[in-house]
């Protein structure tokens, strides 16, 4: 409900600002490339980006990176041809799209990254994003907490094709190896390929092999959806720790007597904050030539039922 | 037959039908009446418009102009289904078999018997029973449950015949139904035609084998270049008059038999065997002669030729070319040894139908005439095409014309040109004049003679006795996978060849195949000179 | 002896299936447990629905690569309708699910069928266009978000099980498996016992002859594509039901496994030959490889490689047997 | 008048292309700028390489859906080799890139070709198996991680540009475009002027006739698949070069656009007819739709829908023109 009115407000605001910006001769056009429009996480970032841009009077050109570096590279080229004032992108992985970024830089267009950093070039002005490894570590800690003194088995549903998911997986496995007590064991590791139905089959197979599977860490919300379906169907007591913090997850966790019986926690990266922060930094750089820091981390945090209640996330 | 006495109303009247294809006027103001209980033969050279006319009658094509009056009512149907429903059924010139389906399914295709009121569920039993009944009536040697694609061309043609017979049609059209049938099967067909006539069915019959007319035709119409040039009762006209009206001139002896001078041996096979197909075949062919290979359909002649051309693997036997034994591994080596092979099925194994005339002609010779080993030589291509268009009098709008648009006779000449360009010295021609009109045939025989006179060697497989007698210098005869004899020019006669091709000792003549052979002798009159 | 050989010629795929079952049975102790076998039947159901539809299309000599996208689109559609009726009884929900599948399937299939039959677009391109468009539309209507908050009864079809026992408290027989068996029987009868089924084979075997024999070839093609899209849509609705959640990304690339299953089941890509029953062997092979490798904890990367190779080998064995016969 | 009509019959696709250019040119001011036109030529290059290879295969009457995966695998392979020689000169790097493409392309293509020609596996399934396996292997060898840290020179082929001007400091002419043009000319000559090219058409027109005319049909098929895989591998190597890193997920589903481009370029999926030059029109259409819609800020969801529909409409127009001629 609140989103709608906000959108109306801001669009009205844009018109006014555009006029004033033109008078000042400083209407900025900035290109944003999200990782993929097929992921809710990026869609939430994009929504925040658009909202923030409307608010401060930046013309946002948003593109779908399709989780394909070649596509992202093409978008960057096209943005250079359009002579935008700045480019901000969520690279597919740490390797990034080096040559295209360097070409943009050489053409005098500053490049920013968000969500996933690019380690292969030095010319990135600023990166805003969550440390996914850290998110994975948080997930592992949460799993250990949920298993409690009794301990038990854990499984992880990954999606190594996406580097953020891979980072989460690595963080998770690292902590599980280092910090887990002896009675906690990671006995399953699967790839759901971004497909909830595949996640469902994976979990179904795991539960057949181990009906007492204690907890599942899912590196993305679609995997939680699939896992939940199979756990319910099997009548198991396995708990789910998700990742992303999408509205769907919040609703599920909040329904304590239903889906919340299994889906209990969620690691969130705060996509709206990532989106608004990157816009702020771009704006600041275009105005002043400076950013707050070269790397602005957005801390991941854990969403539980208590968190939802405390922060009034489900007030309607 | 006394059918002509029955002067009923025509069941079908074709009135001033004109059909144009882009660039071709296939039919011009054609008007013909067809009567029930009568066989009406439609005659004409290749491309005269016969098939086009029957396709219009059966709803495949829509005429550009003119009307069809069927059972005294003007009809304009949009698809073949509507014509079928009126009782018009057709055996098309091209085999119309669904290879993957059973014989019964083919016979009842499009009108499968249903169960219950809705006719939603298939009544398979009834379908197979009825199909088997029709097949038994025709005396064929295969079952309703056989898969159609596994059968020979002749057997498939019998399926087609069964299809129209079981339809209870009022008008049955047969476009060259006998071109792939053996004499015994032709006889079975003619019996069925008699039955249809008795049931007062009208029949339109197209053929290039004029001898057949004597047995079946009541009335004839001759088309030339899409125009009706002759209409007559069969008994009122002679064969030479028919030929003259078809061709537009008189052809006295279209075989144009010439005496060739036989020279040294070109090809010899010894004990050639492919298990289960033919055994121990030995013969020789010489420079300067046309060697005929006679036999009934299915005797194994095609397989022998395919084996010589190394398209089929032999189990044993030797092949000598110019006296030297040569082990040919594949057709490429056969071509390198100057053998050319024009197959019996032009459309499927002879031509790239969608490709140009030029590409069809030069295909086997490309490598030999390459520039710098790898490149096509376009100048040579043009030159050689033009040269052979002239030499063989190939009628085509141009080198780049898609070959399927050429008439059958010209297609056959293109195939000949292809092997001449490949510098073949031994030419194997399998049923070279099947489906070709008299004029084209006569031209083709002349070309064969020229080739032989220039020092070539031809092996001609043919099921047409007149053709063998008229063209070959010597003939070898095959019967059921064996070489049953050889006849030189002096010994060659219809009777001698048929004896070698079919006669078995009385004791053996119980199996169906041999029974076929026996009846062949009688029916051979149909095709005899 | 001769009979066994003849049987093996026709049923090379069954032999591959048996070998796989024996292999995984030995390699993993869970594999042959009743619970796991039941899981496999449930897991193969969705692919099986797509496969049944594709088999019809392939028998007519066509191809359909849009089934995954159509499935996703129909699944989302059913979810939206489901959201509108949170209090519907089970029978109503089932009506919504079947209705959505039939509605979306008919529209998509008619579109494809008309493009192919009337506008003579090659099937590969017509269905490629549908694949791209239906997927795009699935994202457009959902704005990329999953559709959630469905009533629990919505999951009955895809995730429910009948007959509970001591050991299997959530039920033994997956409803989706029963549903599949019903569809399978109906579709098998449609293909093998009806006149329409004969026409499907006839069109695939020889289109020209079918036309000349009065079969309305265009109508057969359109009907078959509608049928295929409805089957795909049913698969998509079942996924949505199973997850109790509509995902725009659902069933991505499932068409490939459906095509592979069809071919493994002996259906010829050239048309005219095939069977929906045998296609189920293909589905079973694929489901078993997936399930077995999951149980054996084989890395998902290797799973892809192995899956590709097993499909290839199975088809080669099948081919070799058929060639020998010739 | 008649000539113009005849021309339009043969070149419906060119007309579609021109209409699209005019439309986007009016709709967006950036579209017809030199910088953008250059971008389009560079952006279409990779799809163009895959398309050239697929065109050869389709002319022989086959199909190849593995090109995207083979491209990814070859790209990764080249990246690993590139990592081993950080100090190599440009010419050495180019050697590594071409060598990798030829090496991986030959292996993959030979594998596919032999499965099809010798083991009689239908092309769809043989290449499906390769698609799955090559993608799996790409993940296996990289363990899912991108391969990065390549020397800068590695990016010359895919991202470099020649001739710098005041306004375009990065260079005007993309090297990848030059590379494509060279390949295109070579492949066009190979297809249209050589004996091998004729044999490719002949096999697609009629296998039996080709065989009886002394053509080694199996060899032609194997060679064509090797060629196709090499072209795909070149595309993959160019992607790796363009990104200066190797991605196991690269070129996913690119086969579909390559097939669409081939068909748009007038190549018949039935074989025997086609041209690599005309296939470039297909690639251009796809690249222009992508680029134009991006510039117009059309949502990527709608882009999918629109792309599907334009491909369909283009093929329908092409078909309608050809049918009219008949
Ligand atoms: N679909 C078509 N498109 C263009 N021209 C055609 C078509 N069908 C037939 N023709 C032309 O129409 C003319 C008549 O052909 P038709 O097939 O009727 O001859 P026909 O008398 O049956 O010859 P044949 O004895 O060889 O069967 C020929 O010139 C042929 O090339
Ligand atoms: N592909 C095949 N599979 C099984 N049997 C075959 C096949 N081809 C031909 N035959 C059988 O082999 C025998 C010889 O056939 P072939 O075609 O060589 O005879 P032919 O004398 O050339 O007759 P035709 O005049 O029909 O060409 C026949 O009995 C035929 O049915
Ligand atoms: Mg004819
Ligand atoms: Mg023969």
PDB file of C-alpha atoms in Angstrom, chain A residues 40-154:
ATOM      1  CA  UNK A  40      13.601 -10.749  -6.643  1.00  0.00           C
ATOM      2  CA  UNK A  41      16.686  -9.552  -4.827  1.00  0.00           C
ATOM      3  CA  UNK A  42      17.850  -7.454  -7.767  1.00  0.00           C
ATOM      4  CA  UNK A  43      14.335  -6.264  -8.414  1.00  0.00           C
ATOM      5  CA  UNK A  44      14.198  -4.856  -4.893  1.00  0.00           C
ATOM      6  CA  UNK A  45      17.502  -3.090  -5.452  1.00  0.00           C
ATOM      7  CA  UNK A  46      16.236  -1.712  -8.747  1.00  0.00           C
ATOM      8  CA  UNK A  47      13.039  -0.442  -7.140  1.00  0.00           C
ATOM      9  CA  UNK A  48      15.083   1.364  -4.524  1.00  0.00           C
ATOM     10  CA  UNK A  49      17.405   2.795  -7.160  1.00  0.00           C
ATOM     11  CA  UNK A  50      14.507   4.161  -9.177  1.00  0.00           C
ATOM     12  CA  UNK A  51      12.831   5.615  -6.144  1.00  0.00           C
ATOM     13  CA  UNK A  52      15.975   7.316  -4.941  1.00  0.00           C
ATOM     14  CA  UNK A  53      16.785   8.670  -8.408  1.00  0.00           C
ATOM     15  CA  UNK A  54      13.313  10.111  -8.715  1.00  0.00           C
ATOM     16  CA  UNK A  55      13.767  11.698  -5.369  1.00  0.00           C
ATOM     17  CA  UNK A  56      17.016  13.481  -6.153  1.00  0.00           C
ATOM     18  CA  UNK A  57      16.374  14.117  -9.826  1.00  0.00           C
ATOM     19  CA  UNK A  58      18.649  11.674 -11.583  1.00  0.00           C
ATOM     20  CA  UNK A  59      17.468  10.132 -14.814  1.00  0.00           C
ATOM     21  CA  UNK A  60      17.998   6.413 -14.248  1.00  0.00           C
ATOM     22  CA  UNK A  61      18.535   4.099 -17.218  1.00  0.00           C
ATOM     23  CA  UNK A  62      18.083   0.592 -15.842  1.00  0.00           C
ATOM     24  CA  UNK A  63      19.190  -2.581 -17.610  1.00  0.00           C
ATOM     25  CA  UNK A  64      18.895  -6.279 -17.040  1.00  0.00           C
ATOM     26  CA  UNK A  65      22.303  -7.941 -16.868  1.00  0.00           C
ATOM     27  CA  UNK A  66      20.698 -11.378 -17.321  1.00  0.00           C
ATOM     28  CA  UNK A  67      23.503 -12.828 -15.176  1.00  0.00           C
ATOM     29  CA  UNK A  68      25.487 -12.874 -18.397  1.00  0.00           C
ATOM     30  CA  UNK A  69      28.747 -10.928 -18.454  1.00  0.00           C
ATOM     31  CA  UNK A  70      28.592 -10.607 -22.230  1.00  0.00           C
ATOM     32  CA  UNK A  71      25.193  -8.954 -21.988  1.00  0.00           C
ATOM     33  CA  UNK A  72      26.468  -6.626 -19.266  1.00  0.00           C
ATOM     34  CA  UNK A  73      29.427  -5.725 -21.400  1.00  0.00           C
ATOM     35  CA  UNK A  74      27.070  -4.809 -24.249  1.00  0.00           C
ATOM     36  CA  UNK A  75      24.987  -2.667 -21.901  1.00  0.00           C
ATOM     37  CA  UNK A  76      28.079  -0.800 -20.796  1.00  0.00           C
ATOM     38  CA  UNK A  77      29.019  -0.116 -24.408  1.00  0.00           C
ATOM     39  CA  UNK A  78      25.534   1.126 -25.144  1.00  0.00           C
ATOM     40  CA  UNK A  79      25.627   3.407 -22.090  1.00  0.00           C
ATOM     41  CA  UNK A  80      28.926   4.832 -23.255  1.00  0.00           C
ATOM     42  CA  UNK A  81      27.383   5.497 -26.644  1.00  0.00           C
ATOM     43  CA  UNK A  82      24.575   7.326 -24.876  1.00  0.00           C
ATOM     44  CA  UNK A  83      27.179   9.357 -23.071  1.00  0.00           C
ATOM     45  CA  UNK A  84      25.694   8.916 -19.605  1.00  0.00           C
ATOM     46  CA  UNK A  85      27.232  10.678 -16.631  1.00  0.00           C
ATOM     47  CA  UNK A  86      27.956   7.536 -14.669  1.00  0.00           C
ATOM     48  CA  UNK A  87      27.439   3.790 -14.731  1.00  0.00           C
ATOM     49  CA  UNK A  88      26.697   1.533 -11.774  1.00  0.00           C
ATOM     50  CA  UNK A  89      26.470  -2.192 -12.154  1.00  0.00           C
ATOM     51  CA  UNK A  90      26.134  -5.410 -10.253  1.00  0.00           C
ATOM     52  CA  UNK A  91      28.680  -7.640 -11.947  1.00  0.00           C
ATOM     53  CA  UNK A  92      27.978 -11.306 -12.461  1.00  0.00           C
ATOM     54  CA  UNK A  93      31.015 -12.187 -10.395  1.00  0.00           C
ATOM     55  CA  UNK A  94      34.237 -10.847  -9.017  1.00  0.00           C
ATOM     56  CA  UNK A  95      35.939 -11.181 -12.382  1.00  0.00           C
ATOM     57  CA  UNK A  96      33.561  -8.575 -13.683  1.00  0.00           C
ATOM     58  CA  UNK A  97      33.564  -7.187 -17.172  1.00  0.00           C
ATOM     59  CA  UNK A  98      37.011  -5.593 -17.045  1.00  0.00           C
ATOM     60  CA  UNK A  99      37.568  -4.361 -20.593  1.00  0.00           C
ATOM     61  CA  UNK A 100      34.157  -2.746 -20.933  1.00  0.00           C
ATOM     62  CA  UNK A 101      34.555  -0.981 -17.583  1.00  0.00           C
ATOM     63  CA  UNK A 102      37.981   0.252 -18.562  1.00  0.00           C
ATOM     64  CA  UNK A 103      36.618   1.480 -21.874  1.00  0.00           C
ATOM     65  CA  UNK A 104      33.899   3.398 -20.048  1.00  0.00           C
ATOM     66  CA  UNK A 105      36.488   4.831 -17.718  1.00  0.00           C
ATOM     67  CA  UNK A 106      38.658   5.827 -20.640  1.00  0.00           C
ATOM     68  CA  UNK A 107      35.661   7.576 -22.170  1.00  0.00           C
ATOM     69  CA  UNK A 108      35.468   9.612 -18.996  1.00  0.00           C
ATOM     70  CA  UNK A 109      32.496   7.894 -17.449  1.00  0.00           C
ATOM     71  CA  UNK A 110      32.916   6.937 -13.796  1.00  0.00           C
ATOM     72  CA  UNK A 111      31.937   3.363 -12.987  1.00  0.00           C
ATOM     73  CA  UNK A 112      30.427   2.143  -9.702  1.00  0.00           C
ATOM     74  CA  UNK A 113      29.583  -1.344  -8.597  1.00  0.00           C
ATOM     75  CA  UNK A 114      26.991  -2.685  -6.198  1.00  0.00           C
ATOM     76  CA  UNK A 115      26.147  -6.042  -4.723  1.00  0.00           C
ATOM     77  CA  UNK A 116      29.062  -7.884  -6.301  1.00  0.00           C
ATOM     78  CA  UNK A 117      32.459  -6.164  -6.524  1.00  0.00           C
ATOM     79  CA  UNK A 118      34.762  -6.286  -9.503  1.00  0.00           C
ATOM     80  CA  UNK A 119      38.290  -7.248  -8.548  1.00  0.00           C
ATOM     81  CA  UNK A 120      39.929  -7.212 -11.937  1.00  0.00           C
ATOM     82  CA  UNK A 121      40.049  -3.462 -12.548  1.00  0.00           C
ATOM     83  CA  UNK A 122      41.193  -0.548 -10.377  1.00  0.00           C
ATOM     84  CA  UNK A 123      39.045   2.196 -11.798  1.00  0.00           C
ATOM     85  CA  UNK A 124      35.871   1.446  -9.827  1.00  0.00           C
ATOM     86  CA  UNK A 125      34.962   4.624  -8.002  1.00  0.00           C
ATOM     87  CA  UNK A 126      33.008   3.007  -5.245  1.00  0.00           C
ATOM     88  CA  UNK A 127      31.418  -0.318  -4.329  1.00  0.00           C
ATOM     89  CA  UNK A 128      28.307  -0.735  -2.240  1.00  0.00           C
ATOM     90  CA  UNK A 129      27.335  -4.226  -1.253  1.00  0.00           C
ATOM     91  CA  UNK A 130      26.988  -6.952   1.226  1.00  0.00           C
ATOM     92  CA  UNK A 131      29.805  -9.275   1.916  1.00  0.00           C
ATOM     93  CA  UNK A 132      28.197 -12.484   0.824  1.00  0.00           C
ATOM     94  CA  UNK A 133      30.852 -14.588   2.481  1.00  0.00           C
ATOM     95  CA  UNK A 134      29.881 -12.917   5.704  1.00  0.00           C
ATOM     96  CA  UNK A 135      26.228 -13.633   5.019  1.00  0.00           C
ATOM     97  CA  UNK A 136      27.077 -17.272   4.598  1.00  0.00           C
ATOM     98  CA  UNK A 137      28.962 -17.224   7.867  1.00  0.00           C
ATOM     99  CA  UNK A 138      25.958 -15.720   9.604  1.00  0.00           C
ATOM    100  CA  UNK A 139      23.838 -18.468   8.100  1.00  0.00           C
ATOM    101  CA  UNK A 140      26.137 -21.131   9.483  1.00  0.00           C
ATOM    102  CA  UNK A 141      26.066 -19.574  12.910  1.00  0.00           C
ATOM    103  CA  UNK A 142      22.295 -19.416  12.796  1.00  0.00           C
ATOM    104  CA  UNK A 143      22.111 -23.075  11.802  1.00  0.00           C
ATOM    105  CA  UNK A 144      24.371 -24.083  14.658  1.00  0.00           C
ATOM    106  CA  UNK A 145      22.214 -22.063  17.032  1.00  0.00           C
ATOM    107  CA  UNK A 146      19.033 -23.696  15.728  1.00  0.00           C
ATOM    108  CA  UNK A 147      20.420 -27.190  16.097  1.00  0.00           C
ATOM    109  CA  UNK A 148      21.260 -26.353  19.685  1.00  0.00           C
ATOM    110  CA  UNK A 149      22.943 -28.671  22.108  1.00  0.00           C
ATOM    111  CA  UNK A 150      21.479 -31.752  20.550  1.00  0.00           C
ATOM    112  CA  UNK A 151      23.262 -31.038  17.286  1.00  0.00           C
ATOM    113  CA  UNK A 152      22.287 -32.855  14.132  1.00  0.00           C
ATOM    114  CA  UNK A 153      22.705 -32.814  10.391  1.00  0.00           C
ATOM    115  CA  UNK A 154      22.608 -29.867   8.028  1.00  0.00           C
TER     116      UNK A 154
END
